[in-house]
mmCIF file of N, CA and C in Angstrom:
data_model
loop_
_atom_site.group_PDB
_atom_site.id
_atom_site.type_symbol
_atom_site.label_atom_id
_atom_site.label_comp_id
_atom_site.label_asym_id
_atom_site.label_seq_id
_atom_site.Cartn_x
_atom_site.Cartn_y
_atom_site.Cartn_z
ATOM 1 N N VAL H 1 44.192 4.216 -8.571
ATOM 2 C CA VAL H 1 44.323 4.862 -9.883
ATOM 3 C C VAL H 1 43.439 4.089 -10.868
ATOM 4 N N GLY H 2 42.466 4.831 -11.484
ATOM 5 C CA GLY H 2 41.635 4.255 -12.369
ATOM 6 C C GLY H 2 42.040 4.173 -13.755
ATOM 7 N N SER H 3 42.787 5.230 -14.140
ATOM 8 C CA SER H 3 43.420 5.278 -15.552
ATOM 9 C C SER H 3 44.756 5.997 -15.538
ATOM 10 N N TYR H 4 45.396 6.053 -16.619
ATOM 11 C CA TYR H 4 46.744 6.699 -16.676
ATOM 12 C C TYR H 4 46.583 8.191 -16.371
ATOM 13 N N ARG H 5 45.489 8.753 -16.654
ATOM 14 C CA ARG H 5 45.190 10.163 -16.313
ATOM 15 C C ARG H 5 45.320 10.415 -14.869
ATOM 16 N N ASP H 6 45.105 9.438 -14.012
ATOM 17 C CA ASP H 6 45.229 9.601 -12.499
ATOM 18 C C ASP H 6 46.632 9.561 -12.004
ATOM 19 N N ILE H 7 47.608 9.150 -12.798
ATOM 20 C CA ILE H 7 48.980 9.095 -12.344
ATOM 21 C C ILE H 7 49.509 10.490 -12.170
ATOM 22 N N SER H 8 49.968 10.752 -10.945
ATOM 23 C CA SER H 8 50.468 12.119 -10.630
ATOM 24 C C SER H 8 51.822 12.012 -9.922
ATOM 25 N N HIS H 9 52.396 13.170 -9.637
ATOM 26 C CA HIS H 9 53.640 13.266 -8.856
ATOM 27 C C HIS H 9 53.501 12.579 -7.496
ATOM 28 N N GLU H 10 52.257 12.776 -6.931
ATOM 29 C CA GLU H 10 51.980 12.144 -5.529
ATOM 30 C C GLU H 10 51.941 10.610 -5.592
ATOM 31 N N ILE H 11 51.307 10.183 -6.610
ATOM 32 C CA ILE H 11 51.262 8.633 -6.891
ATOM 33 C C ILE H 11 52.611 8.138 -7.048
ATOM 34 N N LEU H 12 53.357 8.750 -7.878
ATOM 35 C CA LEU H 12 54.693 8.242 -8.137
ATOM 36 C C LEU H 12 55.544 8.174 -6.955
ATOM 37 N N SER H 13 55.254 9.074 -6.014
ATOM 38 C CA SER H 13 56.164 9.223 -4.764
ATOM 39 C C SER H 13 56.109 7.925 -3.886
ATOM 40 N N LEU H 14 55.100 7.104 -4.091
ATOM 41 C CA LEU H 14 54.971 5.835 -3.412
ATOM 42 C C LEU H 14 56.100 4.942 -3.815
ATOM 43 N N PHE H 15 56.792 5.170 -4.896
ATOM 44 C CA PHE H 15 57.871 4.340 -5.433
ATOM 45 C C PHE H 15 59.203 4.797 -4.964
ATOM 46 N N ARG H 16 59.361 5.844 -4.235
ATOM 47 C CA ARG H 16 60.691 6.337 -3.775
ATOM 48 C C ARG H 16 60.638 6.788 -2.417
ATOM 49 N N LEU H 17 61.685 6.694 -1.744
ATOM 50 C CA LEU H 17 61.841 7.219 -0.315
ATOM 51 C C LEU H 17 61.988 8.661 -0.358
ATOM 52 N N PRO H 18 61.466 9.396 0.606
ATOM 53 C CA PRO H 18 61.656 10.867 0.692
ATOM 54 C C PRO H 18 63.203 11.198 0.767
ATOM 55 N N GLY H 19 63.628 12.085 -0.119
ATOM 56 C CA GLY H 19 64.997 12.504 -0.091
ATOM 57 C C GLY H 19 65.902 11.560 -0.666
ATOM 58 N N ALA H 20 65.486 10.412 -1.120
ATOM 59 C CA ALA H 20 66.423 9.383 -1.713
ATOM 60 C C ALA H 20 66.884 9.905 -3.166
ATOM 61 N N LEU H 21 68.170 9.900 -3.212
ATOM 62 C CA LEU H 21 68.719 10.312 -4.523
ATOM 63 C C LEU H 21 69.732 9.190 -4.914
ATOM 64 N N ALA H 22 70.110 9.128 -6.184
ATOM 65 C CA ALA H 22 71.006 8.131 -6.591
ATOM 66 C C ALA H 22 72.417 8.451 -6.241
ATOM 67 N N ARG H 23 72.647 8.402 -4.967
ATOM 68 C CA ARG H 23 73.984 8.614 -4.326
ATOM 69 C C ARG H 23 74.418 7.474 -3.409
ATOM 70 N N PRO H 24 75.671 7.236 -3.246
ATOM 71 C CA PRO H 24 76.061 6.275 -2.337
ATOM 72 C C PRO H 24 75.469 6.500 -0.909
ATOM 73 N N GLY H 25 75.037 5.432 -0.315
ATOM 74 C CA GLY H 25 74.470 5.540 1.036
ATOM 75 C C GLY H 25 72.994 5.799 1.069
ATOM 76 N N HIS H 26 72.379 6.130 -0.043
ATOM 77 C CA HIS H 26 70.856 6.323 -0.148
ATOM 78 C C HIS H 26 70.219 5.032 -0.730
ATOM 79 N N VAL H 27 69.133 4.624 -0.192
ATOM 80 C CA VAL H 27 68.420 3.481 -0.655
ATOM 81 C C VAL H 27 67.357 3.819 -1.548
ATOM 82 N N LEU H 28 67.158 3.277 -2.643
ATOM 83 C CA LEU H 28 66.063 3.536 -3.544
ATOM 84 C C LEU H 28 65.151 2.321 -3.401
ATOM 85 N N VAL H 29 63.841 2.573 -3.448
ATOM 86 C CA VAL H 29 62.927 1.513 -3.436
ATOM 87 C C VAL H 29 63.092 0.568 -4.637
ATOM 88 N N ALA H 30 63.282 1.183 -5.741
ATOM 89 C CA ALA H 30 63.460 0.313 -6.998
ATOM 90 C C ALA H 30 64.453 1.051 -7.886
ATOM 91 N N GLU H 31 65.097 0.290 -8.789
ATOM 92 C CA GLU H 31 65.986 0.945 -9.757
ATOM 93 C C GLU H 31 65.209 1.139 -11.120
ATOM 94 N N ILE H 32 64.072 0.408 -11.298
ATOM 95 C CA ILE H 32 63.197 0.541 -12.400
ATOM 96 C C ILE H 32 61.771 0.420 -11.948
ATOM 97 N N LEU H 33 60.901 1.279 -12.478
ATOM 98 C CA LEU H 33 59.494 1.250 -12.253
ATOM 99 C C LEU H 33 58.844 0.888 -13.587
ATOM 100 N N VAL H 34 58.024 -0.254 -13.533
ATOM 101 C CA VAL H 34 57.329 -0.608 -14.785
ATOM 102 C C VAL H 34 55.842 -0.148 -14.587
ATOM 103 N N LEU H 35 55.374 0.615 -15.463
ATOM 104 C CA LEU H 35 53.986 1.083 -15.306
ATOM 105 C C LEU H 35 53.161 0.421 -16.471
ATOM 106 N N GLY H 36 52.082 -0.187 -16.058
ATOM 107 C CA GLY H 36 51.171 -0.688 -17.068
ATOM 108 C C GLY H 36 49.971 0.148 -17.093
ATOM 109 N N THR H 37 49.760 0.653 -18.279
ATOM 110 C CA THR H 37 48.609 1.728 -18.493
ATOM 111 C C THR H 37 47.446 1.199 -19.099
ATOM 112 N N GLY H 38 47.075 -0.085 -18.915
ATOM 113 C CA GLY H 38 45.888 -0.649 -19.438
ATOM 114 C C GLY H 38 46.090 -1.445 -20.731
ATOM 115 N N ASP H 39 45.032 -1.232 -21.564
ATOM 116 C CA ASP H 39 45.033 -1.928 -22.879
ATOM 117 C C ASP H 39 46.040 -1.345 -23.804
ATOM 118 N N ARG H 40 46.431 -0.065 -23.692
ATOM 119 C CA ARG H 40 47.331 0.518 -24.628
ATOM 120 C C ARG H 40 48.397 1.311 -23.842
ATOM 121 N N VAL H 41 49.557 1.459 -24.499
ATOM 122 C CA VAL H 41 50.613 2.302 -23.984
ATOM 123 C C VAL H 41 50.144 3.739 -23.987
ATOM 124 N N GLU H 42 50.167 4.545 -22.906
ATOM 125 C CA GLU H 42 49.846 5.829 -22.899
ATOM 126 C C GLU H 42 51.004 6.640 -22.447
ATOM 127 N N ARG H 43 51.028 7.857 -22.903
ATOM 128 C CA ARG H 43 52.160 8.798 -22.600
ATOM 129 C C ARG H 43 51.901 9.497 -21.268
ATOM 130 N N LEU H 44 52.874 9.504 -20.482
ATOM 131 C CA LEU H 44 52.874 10.318 -19.173
ATOM 132 C C LEU H 44 53.516 11.642 -19.458
ATOM 133 N N HIS H 45 53.159 12.532 -18.632
ATOM 134 C CA HIS H 45 53.711 13.895 -18.683
ATOM 135 C C HIS H 45 55.241 13.842 -18.460
ATOM 136 N N PRO H 46 56.073 14.461 -19.298
ATOM 137 C CA PRO H 46 57.571 14.359 -19.254
ATOM 138 C C PRO H 46 58.035 14.881 -17.869
ATOM 139 N N ALA H 47 57.438 15.666 -17.167
ATOM 140 C CA ALA H 47 57.915 16.206 -15.898
ATOM 141 C C ALA H 47 57.784 15.164 -14.797
ATOM 142 N N MET H 48 56.879 14.189 -14.977
ATOM 143 C CA MET H 48 56.766 13.093 -13.978
ATOM 144 C C MET H 48 57.859 12.109 -14.266
ATOM 145 N N LEU H 49 58.241 11.902 -15.545
ATOM 146 C CA LEU H 49 59.297 10.919 -15.888
ATOM 147 C C LEU H 49 60.584 11.526 -15.361
ATOM 148 N N LYS H 50 60.692 12.795 -15.537
ATOM 149 C CA LYS H 50 62.001 13.512 -15.177
ATOM 150 C C LYS H 50 62.171 13.460 -13.668
ATOM 151 N N GLN H 51 61.098 13.598 -12.978
ATOM 152 C CA GLN H 51 61.119 13.504 -11.453
ATOM 153 C C GLN H 51 61.695 12.162 -10.992
ATOM 154 N N MET H 52 61.164 11.108 -11.609
ATOM 155 C CA MET H 52 61.741 9.772 -11.291
ATOM 156 C C MET H 52 63.130 9.532 -11.623
ATOM 157 N N ARG H 53 63.569 9.988 -12.807
ATOM 158 C CA ARG H 53 64.971 9.897 -13.232
ATOM 159 C C ARG H 53 65.859 10.661 -12.318
ATOM 160 N N GLU H 54 65.464 11.850 -11.816
ATOM 161 C CA GLU H 54 66.294 12.568 -10.899
ATOM 162 C C GLU H 54 66.402 11.891 -9.530
ATOM 163 N N CYS H 55 65.494 10.915 -9.200
ATOM 164 C CA CYS H 55 65.621 10.136 -8.071
ATOM 165 C C CYS H 55 66.435 8.840 -8.323
ATOM 166 N N GLY H 56 66.866 8.654 -9.571
ATOM 167 C CA GLY H 56 67.564 7.509 -9.844
ATOM 168 C C GLY H 56 66.763 6.230 -10.215
ATOM 169 N N ILE H 57 65.462 6.532 -10.640
ATOM 170 C CA ILE H 57 64.583 5.395 -10.969
ATOM 171 C C ILE H 57 64.221 5.497 -12.359
ATOM 172 N N ALA H 58 64.472 4.524 -13.108
ATOM 173 C CA ALA H 58 63.994 4.466 -14.557
ATOM 174 C C ALA H 58 62.599 4.042 -14.647
ATOM 175 N N VAL H 59 61.877 4.660 -15.542
ATOM 176 C CA VAL H 59 60.461 4.288 -15.758
ATOM 177 C C VAL H 59 60.207 3.679 -17.162
ATOM 178 N N GLU H 60 59.579 2.525 -17.190
ATOM 179 C CA GLU H 60 59.227 1.916 -18.400
ATOM 180 C C GLU H 60 57.687 1.868 -18.397
ATOM 181 N N VAL H 61 57.111 2.550 -19.388
ATOM 182 C CA VAL H 61 55.657 2.545 -19.624
ATOM 183 C C VAL H 61 55.247 1.606 -20.760
ATOM 184 N N GLN H 62 54.349 0.656 -20.445
ATOM 185 C CA GLN H 62 53.886 -0.318 -21.414
ATOM 186 C C GLN H 62 52.395 -0.598 -21.203
ATOM 187 N N ASP H 63 51.861 -1.316 -22.183
ATOM 188 C CA ASP H 63 50.461 -1.748 -21.926
ATOM 189 C C ASP H 63 50.627 -2.834 -20.703
ATOM 190 N N THR H 64 49.507 -3.004 -19.987
ATOM 191 C CA THR H 64 49.706 -3.839 -18.827
ATOM 192 C C THR H 64 50.049 -5.324 -18.970
ATOM 193 N N PRO H 65 49.558 -6.006 -19.973
ATOM 194 C CA PRO H 65 50.139 -7.377 -20.146
ATOM 195 C C PRO H 65 51.608 -7.393 -20.269
ATOM 196 N N ASN H 66 52.175 -6.511 -21.215
ATOM 197 C CA ASN H 66 53.578 -6.458 -21.424
ATOM 198 C C ASN H 66 54.296 -5.980 -20.126
ATOM 199 N N ALA H 67 53.740 -5.077 -19.371
ATOM 200 C CA ALA H 67 54.352 -4.598 -18.185
ATOM 201 C C ALA H 67 54.427 -5.706 -17.108
ATOM 202 N N CYS H 68 53.507 -6.571 -17.080
ATOM 203 C CA CYS H 68 53.525 -7.761 -16.128
ATOM 204 C C CYS H 68 54.741 -8.708 -16.531
ATOM 205 N N ALA H 69 54.755 -8.902 -17.819
ATOM 206 C CA ALA H 69 55.951 -9.737 -18.335
ATOM 207 C C ALA H 69 57.229 -9.212 -18.037
ATOM 208 N N THR H 70 57.380 -7.803 -18.297
ATOM 209 C CA THR H 70 58.648 -7.165 -18.047
ATOM 210 C C THR H 70 59.007 -7.127 -16.563
ATOM 211 N N PHE H 71 58.081 -6.943 -15.693
ATOM 212 C CA PHE H 71 58.243 -7.017 -14.305
ATOM 213 C C PHE H 71 58.697 -8.353 -13.753
ATOM 214 N N ASN H 72 58.060 -9.366 -14.295
ATOM 215 C CA ASN H 72 58.442 -10.798 -13.895
ATOM 216 C C ASN H 72 59.861 -11.088 -14.440
ATOM 217 N N PHE H 73 60.259 -10.603 -15.618
ATOM 218 C CA PHE H 73 61.547 -10.866 -16.153
ATOM 219 C C PHE H 73 62.555 -10.166 -15.306
ATOM 220 N N LEU H 74 62.363 -8.868 -14.956
ATOM 221 C CA LEU H 74 63.362 -8.126 -14.183
ATOM 222 C C LEU H 74 63.551 -8.721 -12.802
ATOM 223 N N THR H 75 62.410 -9.180 -12.184
ATOM 224 C CA THR H 75 62.577 -9.722 -10.799
ATOM 225 C C THR H 75 63.285 -11.072 -10.845
ATOM 226 N N SER H 76 63.100 -11.842 -11.990
ATOM 227 C CA SER H 76 63.764 -13.160 -12.081
ATOM 228 C C SER H 76 65.239 -12.981 -12.215
ATOM 229 N N GLU H 77 65.654 -11.716 -12.693
ATOM 230 C CA GLU H 77 67.089 -11.395 -12.754
ATOM 231 C C GLU H 77 67.626 -10.704 -11.478
ATOM 232 N N LYS H 78 66.733 -10.714 -10.435
ATOM 233 C CA LYS H 78 67.095 -10.121 -9.077
ATOM 234 C C LYS H 78 67.282 -8.560 -9.231
ATOM 235 N N ARG H 79 66.521 -8.031 -10.192
ATOM 236 C CA ARG H 79 66.726 -6.489 -10.246
ATOM 237 C C ARG H 79 65.673 -5.912 -9.337
ATOM 238 N N ARG H 80 66.000 -4.806 -8.755
ATOM 239 C CA ARG H 80 65.030 -4.036 -7.913
ATOM 240 C C ARG H 80 64.034 -3.368 -8.730
ATOM 241 N N ALA H 81 62.942 -4.036 -8.916
ATOM 242 C CA ALA H 81 61.916 -3.472 -9.743
ATOM 243 C C ALA H 81 60.592 -3.322 -9.008
ATOM 244 N N ALA H 82 59.816 -2.307 -9.422
ATOM 245 C CA ALA H 82 58.496 -2.063 -8.872
ATOM 246 C C ALA H 82 57.544 -1.937 -10.066
ATOM 247 N N ALA H 83 56.293 -2.211 -9.790
ATOM 248 C CA ALA H 83 55.295 -2.163 -10.841
ATOM 249 C C ALA H 83 54.115 -1.392 -10.311
ATOM 250 N N GLY H 84 53.587 -0.695 -11.219
ATOM 251 C CA GLY H 84 52.224 0.011 -11.006
ATOM 252 C C GLY H 84 51.362 -0.388 -12.196
ATOM 253 N N LEU H 85 50.299 -1.129 -11.940
ATOM 254 C CA LEU H 85 49.598 -1.824 -13.041
ATOM 255 C C LEU H 85 48.090 -1.452 -13.023
ATOM 256 N N ILE H 86 47.634 -0.890 -14.070
ATOM 257 C CA ILE H 86 46.176 -0.574 -14.289
ATOM 258 C C ILE H 86 45.554 -1.736 -15.040
ATOM 259 N N PRO H 87 44.540 -2.288 -14.548
ATOM 260 C CA PRO H 87 43.946 -3.488 -15.294
ATOM 261 C C PRO H 87 43.469 -3.033 -16.639
ATOM 262 N N PRO H 88 43.664 -3.924 -17.616
ATOM 263 C CA PRO H 88 43.199 -3.605 -18.961
ATOM 264 C C PRO H 88 41.698 -3.563 -19.139
#
């Protein structure tokens, strides 16, 4: 992924298991996905965010330096977090 414009449904599928839903007995890769979009916070298409919510994964979009800090904080609290980071 070279920029936030390259983020697609297919790219986001890397952060969830096929068929995984927020139901008992299903395992999610992460409960929250932190996306760092480079130097600035960029807006993602609402359909992509909805897709992730429907799988039980919250998405936090931030500039990359803040996304790194957020990811580190979440993992220090033993939260199931994943990060997708585009260099600034």
